[in-house]
Amino acid sequence: MSEHASSYHNTPKHIAIIMDGNGRWAQKRNKKRTFGHKAGVEKTREIIEACAARGVKSLTLFAFSSENWGRPEDEVSFLMELFVLALKREVKMLNKNNVKLKFIGNISGFNEKLQKSIKDAEKLTKSNFGLELNIAANYGGRWDIVQAVNSAISENRSNSDIKEEITEKLIEKHLSTNYLPALDLMIRTGDEKRISNFLIWQAAYAELYFSDKLWPDFDSTELDCAITDYKARQRRYGMTGEQLETPVVDSDNSGNSNDEAI
Ligand code: IPE
Ligand code: IPE
Ligand code: MG
């Protein structure tokens, strides 16, 4: 592709979003942080619809991190209630729109009521084949790697015929995202430039996009900016730009192609 081309890629197949900035959005309006979380849920609906309309195959949203338990108790319990309510309210519509809903993270850390809503929502939507919506809840990237390694080891132990070494491929097979395409684009809103223990393994070669918009202010126009930016990037995976731009032609088998002195 020529260096003047404005687009290297198609729409990303898999987008992940760190939906950050709810608390600050509310505080700017002299409201409690919880007001921002409610507004954040509304925004989530809009962005899910926008991703589906743009042909994104998988969308992974960071809803609650393993570190978020450290927040004030009333904020944590508000968030738990909000998740139950939002699931109850949204799941029918998601199902109608052919969305397949999955949760990644340590779900056993949630109360029974929430665990049941999660299982019911997954069950209801499991045969859908539209947008694959993954909610990362009680999720941490380090937790994911540790559980993947443990799960690989225990599979090895229970299968005495095959003893597999721990390899990258094996870890990937046991990560909570093993059913998803590779992560193409990770977006973080809220004007912070860090990954905060989100998909740390999976983001190794994802393109990163940081938006200064607080999550409740992020909208489909902002999403389009992120996608347009992504499309224009050259994903080199350690190669050189020239390698990617020059088609490989096997015209010289002499082995002397590198004739420039070092
Ligand atoms: C993200 O918004 C939502 C969750 C972590 C649940 P924040 O609540 O982190 O909002 P800020 O970053 O404090 O503004
Ligand atoms: C990341 O945001 C977690 C979610 C969006 C769910 P945080 O607000 O928790 O991240 P830090 O604390 O600023 O790194
Ligand atoms: Mg935050």
CSV table of C-alpha atoms and ligand atoms in Angstrom, one decimal:
chain,number,residue,atom,x,y,z
A,1,MET,CA,0.0,0.0,0.0
A,2,SER,CA,1.3,3.5,-0.9
A,3,GLU,CA,2.4,5.7,2.0
A,4,HIS,CA,-0.1,8.2,0.8
A,5,ALA,CA,-3.0,5.9,1.2
A,6,SER,CA,-5.3,7.0,4.0
A,7,SER,CA,-6.5,3.5,4.9
A,8,TYR,CA,-4.5,0.4,5.7
A,9,HIS,CA,-7.3,-1.7,7.3
A,10,ASN,CA,-10.9,-2.4,7.3
A,11,THR,CA,-13.1,-1.8,10.3
A,12,PRO,CA,-11.5,-3.5,13.3
A,13,LYS,CA,-13.0,-6.9,14.1
A,14,HIS,CA,-12.4,-6.6,17.8
A,15,ILE,CA,-12.6,-3.4,19.8
A,16,ALA,CA,-12.1,-3.1,23.5
A,17,ILE,CA,-13.1,0.0,25.5
A,18,ILE,CA,-11.9,1.2,28.9
A,19,MET,CA,-15.0,3.3,29.7
A,20,ASP,CA,-13.5,5.8,32.1
A,21,GLY,CA,-14.6,9.2,33.4
A,22,ASN,CA,-18.0,8.7,34.9
A,23,GLY,CA,-17.1,10.1,38.3
A,24,ARG,CA,-15.5,13.2,36.9
A,25,TRP,CA,-18.4,13.8,34.5
A,26,ALA,CA,-20.8,13.8,37.5
A,27,GLN,CA,-18.5,15.9,39.7
A,28,LYS,CA,-18.3,18.6,37.0
A,29,ARG,CA,-22.0,18.9,37.3
A,30,ASN,CA,-21.9,19.0,41.1
A,31,LYS,CA,-23.6,15.6,41.3
A,32,LYS,CA,-22.6,12.4,43.1
A,33,ARG,CA,-20.3,10.0,41.2
A,34,THR,CA,-23.2,7.5,41.0
A,35,PHE,CA,-25.0,9.9,38.7
A,36,GLY,CA,-22.1,9.5,36.3
A,37,HIS,CA,-22.3,5.8,36.4
A,38,LYS,CA,-26.0,5.9,35.4
A,39,ALA,CA,-25.2,8.2,32.5
A,40,GLY,CA,-22.4,5.8,31.6
A,41,VAL,CA,-24.8,2.9,31.2
A,42,GLU,CA,-26.9,5.0,28.7
A,43,LYS,CA,-23.8,5.7,26.7
A,44,THR,CA,-22.9,2.1,26.7
A,45,ARG,CA,-26.1,1.3,24.9
A,46,GLU,CA,-25.4,3.9,22.2
A,47,ILE,CA,-21.9,2.6,21.6
A,48,ILE,CA,-23.0,-1.1,21.4
A,49,GLU,CA,-25.5,-0.1,18.8
A,50,ALA,CA,-23.0,1.9,16.9
A,51,CYS,CA,-20.5,-0.9,16.9
A,52,ALA,CA,-23.1,-3.4,15.6
A,53,ALA,CA,-24.1,-0.9,12.8
A,54,ARG,CA,-20.4,-0.5,11.7
A,55,GLY,CA,-19.9,-4.3,11.4
A,56,VAL,CA,-17.6,-4.7,14.4
A,57,LYS,CA,-17.7,-8.4,15.2
A,58,SER,CA,-16.6,-8.3,18.9
A,59,LEU,CA,-16.8,-5.5,21.5
A,60,THR,CA,-15.2,-6.0,24.9
A,61,LEU,CA,-16.2,-3.4,27.6
A,62,PHE,CA,-14.4,-2.9,30.9
A,63,ALA,CA,-17.2,-2.5,33.3
A,64,PHE,CA,-15.6,-3.3,36.7
A,65,SER,CA,-11.9,-4.0,37.4
A,66,SER,CA,-10.5,-6.3,40.1
A,67,GLU,CA,-9.1,-3.2,41.6
A,68,ASN,CA,-12.4,-1.3,41.7
A,69,TRP,CA,-13.4,-3.3,44.9
A,70,GLY,CA,-11.1,-0.8,46.6
A,71,ARG,CA,-13.6,2.1,46.1
A,72,PRO,CA,-15.9,3.4,48.9
A,73,GLU,CA,-18.4,0.7,49.9
A,74,ASP,CA,-21.4,2.7,48.8
A,75,GLU,CA,-20.1,3.2,45.3
A,76,VAL,CA,-19.3,-0.5,44.9
A,77,SER,CA,-22.8,-1.6,46.1
A,78,PHE,CA,-24.4,1.1,43.9
A,79,LEU,CA,-22.5,-0.4,40.9
A,80,MET,CA,-23.6,-3.9,41.7
A,81,GLU,CA,-27.2,-2.9,41.9
A,82,LEU,CA,-26.8,-0.9,38.6
A,83,PHE,CA,-25.4,-3.9,36.9
A,84,VAL,CA,-28.3,-6.1,37.9
A,85,LEU,CA,-30.8,-3.5,36.8
A,86,ALA,CA,-29.1,-2.7,33.6
A,87,LEU,CA,-28.9,-6.4,32.7
A,88,LYS,CA,-32.6,-6.9,33.5
A,89,ARG,CA,-33.5,-3.9,31.4
A,90,GLU,CA,-31.2,-4.3,28.4
A,91,VAL,CA,-30.9,-8.1,27.9
A,92,LYS,CA,-34.2,-8.4,26.0
A,93,MET,CA,-33.3,-5.7,23.6
A,94,LEU,CA,-29.8,-7.1,23.1
A,95,ASN,CA,-31.3,-10.5,22.4
A,96,LYS,CA,-33.8,-9.0,19.9
A,97,ASN,CA,-30.8,-7.4,18.1
A,98,ASN,CA,-29.1,-10.8,17.8
A,99,VAL,CA,-26.3,-9.8,20.3
A,100,LYS,CA,-24.4,-12.6,22.0
A,101,LEU,CA,-23.6,-11.6,25.5
A,102,LYS,CA,-20.6,-13.1,27.4
A,103,PHE,CA,-18.9,-12.1,30.6
A,104,ILE,CA,-15.1,-12.3,31.3
A,105,GLY,CA,-13.6,-12.0,34.7
A,106,ASN,CA,-13.9,-13.6,38.1
A,107,ILE,CA,-17.7,-13.8,38.2
A,108,SER,CA,-17.7,-15.9,41.4
A,109,GLY,CA,-16.7,-12.8,43.3
A,110,PHE,CA,-20.1,-11.2,42.7
A,111,ASN,CA,-23.2,-11.8,44.9
A,112,GLU,CA,-25.6,-14.6,44.0
A,113,LYS,CA,-28.2,-12.3,42.5
A,114,LEU,CA,-25.8,-10.8,40.0
A,115,GLN,CA,-24.2,-14.1,39.2
A,116,LYS,CA,-27.7,-15.4,38.3
A,117,SER,CA,-28.5,-12.4,36.1
A,118,ILE,CA,-25.2,-13.0,34.3
A,119,LYS,CA,-25.8,-16.7,33.7
A,120,ASP,CA,-29.3,-16.0,32.6
A,121,ALA,CA,-28.3,-13.3,30.1
A,122,GLU,CA,-25.5,-15.6,28.7
A,123,LYS,CA,-28.0,-18.5,28.3
A,124,LEU,CA,-30.7,-16.4,26.7
A,125,THR,CA,-28.3,-15.0,24.0
A,126,LYS,CA,-26.0,-17.9,23.5
A,127,SER,CA,-27.3,-18.9,20.0
A,128,ASN,CA,-27.2,-15.3,18.6
A,129,PHE,CA,-24.7,-14.6,15.9
A,130,GLY,CA,-24.6,-10.8,15.6
A,131,LEU,CA,-22.3,-8.6,17.6
A,132,GLU,CA,-20.4,-10.5,20.3
A,133,LEU,CA,-20.5,-8.4,23.4
A,134,ASN,CA,-18.1,-9.2,26.2
A,135,ILE,CA,-18.4,-7.5,29.5
A,136,ALA,CA,-15.3,-7.6,31.6
A,137,ALA,CA,-16.5,-7.6,35.2
A,138,ASN,CA,-14.3,-8.3,38.2
A,139,TYR,CA,-11.6,-8.6,35.5
A,140,GLY,CA,-7.9,-8.0,35.7
A,141,GLY,CA,-5.4,-8.8,33.0
A,142,ARG,CA,-3.0,-10.3,35.6
A,143,TRP,CA,-5.8,-12.4,37.0
A,144,ASP,CA,-6.5,-13.7,33.5
A,145,ILE,CA,-2.9,-14.7,32.8
A,146,VAL,CA,-2.7,-16.5,36.2
A,147,GLN,CA,-6.0,-18.3,35.8
A,148,ALA,CA,-4.9,-19.3,32.2
A,149,VAL,CA,-1.6,-20.8,33.4
A,150,ASN,CA,-3.3,-22.6,36.3
A,151,SER,CA,-6.0,-24.0,34.0
A,152,ALA,CA,-3.3,-25.2,31.5
A,153,ILE,CA,-1.4,-26.9,34.4
A,154,SER,CA,-4.5,-28.7,35.7
A,155,GLU,CA,-5.5,-29.8,32.2
A,156,ASN,CA,-2.0,-31.3,31.9
A,157,ARG,CA,-2.4,-33.1,35.3
A,158,SER,CA,-5.7,-34.6,34.5
A,159,ASN,CA,-4.6,-35.8,31.1
A,160,SER,CA,-1.7,-38.2,31.8
A,161,ASP,CA,-1.2,-39.1,28.0
A,162,ILE,CA,-0.3,-35.6,26.8
A,163,LYS,CA,2.1,-33.4,28.7
A,164,GLU,CA,2.2,-30.0,27.0
A,165,GLU,CA,4.8,-27.4,27.8
A,166,ILE,CA,3.5,-24.0,28.8
A,167,THR,CA,3.7,-22.0,25.6
A,168,GLU,CA,2.1,-18.8,24.3
A,169,LYS,CA,-0.3,-20.8,22.3
A,170,LEU,CA,-1.4,-22.8,25.4
A,171,ILE,CA,-1.9,-19.7,27.5
A,172,GLU,CA,-3.9,-18.2,24.8
A,173,LYS,CA,-6.1,-21.3,24.7
A,174,HIS,CA,-6.9,-20.8,28.4
A,175,LEU,CA,-7.3,-17.0,28.5
A,176,SER,CA,-10.9,-15.9,29.1
A,177,THR,CA,-10.9,-14.4,25.6
A,178,ASN,CA,-10.0,-17.6,23.9
A,179,TYR,CA,-13.2,-17.6,21.8
A,180,LEU,CA,-12.6,-14.1,20.4
A,181,PRO,CA,-10.7,-12.8,17.4
A,182,ALA,CA,-7.4,-11.0,18.2
A,183,LEU,CA,-7.8,-7.5,19.7
A,184,ASP,CA,-7.4,-4.9,17.0
A,185,LEU,CA,-8.2,-1.6,18.8
A,186,MET,CA,-8.2,-0.6,22.4
A,187,ILE,CA,-9.9,2.7,23.2
A,188,ARG,CA,-9.6,4.5,26.6
A,189,THR,CA,-11.8,7.5,27.4
A,190,GLY,CA,-11.4,9.9,30.3
A,191,ASP,CA,-8.1,11.4,29.3
A,192,GLU,CA,-5.9,8.9,31.1
A,193,LYS,CA,-3.1,7.2,29.2
A,194,ARG,CA,-2.8,3.8,30.8
A,195,ILE,CA,-4.2,0.3,30.5
A,196,SER,CA,-5.2,-0.2,34.2
A,197,ASN,CA,-4.8,-4.0,34.1
A,198,PHE,CA,-7.3,-4.5,31.3
A,199,LEU,CA,-6.4,-7.0,28.5
A,200,ILE,CA,-2.7,-6.8,29.1
A,201,TRP,CA,-1.8,-10.0,27.3
A,202,GLN,CA,-4.3,-9.5,24.5
A,203,ALA,CA,-3.2,-5.8,23.9
A,204,ALA,CA,0.4,-6.8,23.1
A,205,TYR,CA,-0.2,-5.8,19.4
A,206,ALA,CA,-3.5,-4.0,19.6
A,207,GLU,CA,-3.6,-0.4,18.4
A,208,LEU,CA,-4.2,2.0,21.3
A,209,TYR,CA,-6.5,5.1,21.1
A,210,PHE,CA,-6.9,7.6,23.9
A,211,SER,CA,-9.8,10.0,24.0
A,212,ASP,CA,-10.0,13.0,26.2
A,213,LYS,CA,-13.8,12.7,26.4
A,214,LEU,CA,-15.3,11.5,29.7
A,215,TRP,CA,-17.2,8.3,29.0
A,216,PRO,CA,-20.7,9.8,29.2
A,217,ASP,CA,-19.6,12.4,26.6
A,218,PHE,CA,-18.2,9.8,24.2
A,219,ASP,CA,-20.5,9.1,21.2
A,220,SER,CA,-20.6,7.5,17.8
A,221,THR,CA,-18.8,10.4,16.2
A,222,GLU,CA,-15.9,9.8,18.6
A,223,LEU,CA,-16.1,6.1,17.9
A,224,ASP,CA,-15.8,6.9,14.2
A,225,CYS,CA,-12.7,9.1,14.9
A,226,ALA,CA,-11.1,6.2,16.7
A,227,ILE,CA,-11.9,3.7,13.8
A,228,THR,CA,-10.7,6.2,11.2
A,229,ASP,CA,-7.4,6.7,13.1
A,230,TYR,CA,-7.0,2.9,13.4
A,231,LYS,CA,-7.6,2.3,9.7
A,232,ALA,CA,-4.7,4.7,8.8
A,233,ARG,CA,-2.2,3.0,11.1
A,234,GLN,CA,0.5,0.6,9.9
A,235,ARG,CA,0.5,-2.5,12.1
A,236,ARG,CA,4.1,-3.6,11.7
A,237,TYR,CA,4.4,-6.5,14.3
A,238,GLY,CA,8.1,-5.9,14.5
A,239,MET,CA,8.7,-5.8,10.7
A,240,THR,CA,9.8,-2.7,8.8
A,241,GLY,CA,7.4,-0.4,6.9
A,242,GLU,CA,9.1,-1.3,3.6
A,243,GLN,CA,8.6,-5.0,4.2
A,244,LEU,CA,4.9,-4.4,4.5
A,245,GLU,CA,4.7,-2.2,1.5
A,246,THR,CA,6.8,-4.2,-0.9
A,247,PRO,CA,5.2,-7.4,-2.1
A,248,VAL,CA,7.5,-10.4,-1.5
A,249,VAL,CA,8.9,-11.5,-5.0
A,250,ASP,CA,11.2,-14.5,-5.1
A,251,SER,CA,13.2,-13.3,-8.1
A,252,ASP,CA,16.8,-13.8,-6.9
A,253,ASN,CA,17.9,-17.1,-5.4
A,254,SER,CA,21.6,-16.3,-5.4
A,255,GLY,CA,21.5,-15.4,-1.7
A,256,ASN,CA,23.5,-12.2,-2.4
A,257,SER,CA,20.6,-9.8,-2.2
A,258,ASN,CA,22.1,-8.0,0.9
A,259,ASP,CA,25.1,-6.5,-0.9
A,260,GLU,CA,25.3,-3.3,1.0
A,261,ALA,CA,28.3,-3.2,3.4
A,262,ILE,CA,27.3,-2.8,7.1
B,1,IPE,C1,-15.3,4.4,35.1
B,1,IPE,O1,-15.4,5.7,35.5
B,1,IPE,C2,-16.3,3.4,35.6
B,1,IPE,C3,-15.8,2.4,36.6
B,1,IPE,C4,-14.6,2.3,36.9
B,1,IPE,C5,-16.8,1.5,37.1
B,1,IPE,P1,-14.8,6.2,36.9
B,1,IPE,O2,-15.7,5.9,38.0
B,1,IPE,O3,-13.4,5.6,37.1
B,1,IPE,O4,-14.7,7.7,36.7
B,1,IPE,P2,-13.5,8.7,37.1
B,1,IPE,O5,-12.3,8.1,36.4
B,1,IPE,O6,-13.4,8.7,38.5
B,1,IPE,O7,-13.9,10.0,36.5
B,2,IPE,C1,-10.5,1.3,34.7
B,2,IPE,O1,-10.8,2.6,35.2
B,2,IPE,C2,-11.6,0.4,35.0
B,2,IPE,C3,-12.9,0.5,34.3
B,2,IPE,C4,-13.1,1.4,33.4
B,2,IPE,C5,-13.9,-0.4,34.7
B,2,IPE,P1,-10.3,3.1,36.6
B,2,IPE,O2,-10.9,4.4,36.9
B,2,IPE,O3,-10.6,2.1,37.7
B,2,IPE,O4,-8.7,3.1,36.4
B,2,IPE,P2,-7.6,3.9,37.2
B,2,IPE,O5,-7.8,3.7,38.6
B,2,IPE,O6,-7.7,5.4,36.8
B,2,IPE,O7,-6.3,3.4,36.7
B,3,MG,MG,-11.6,6.2,36.5
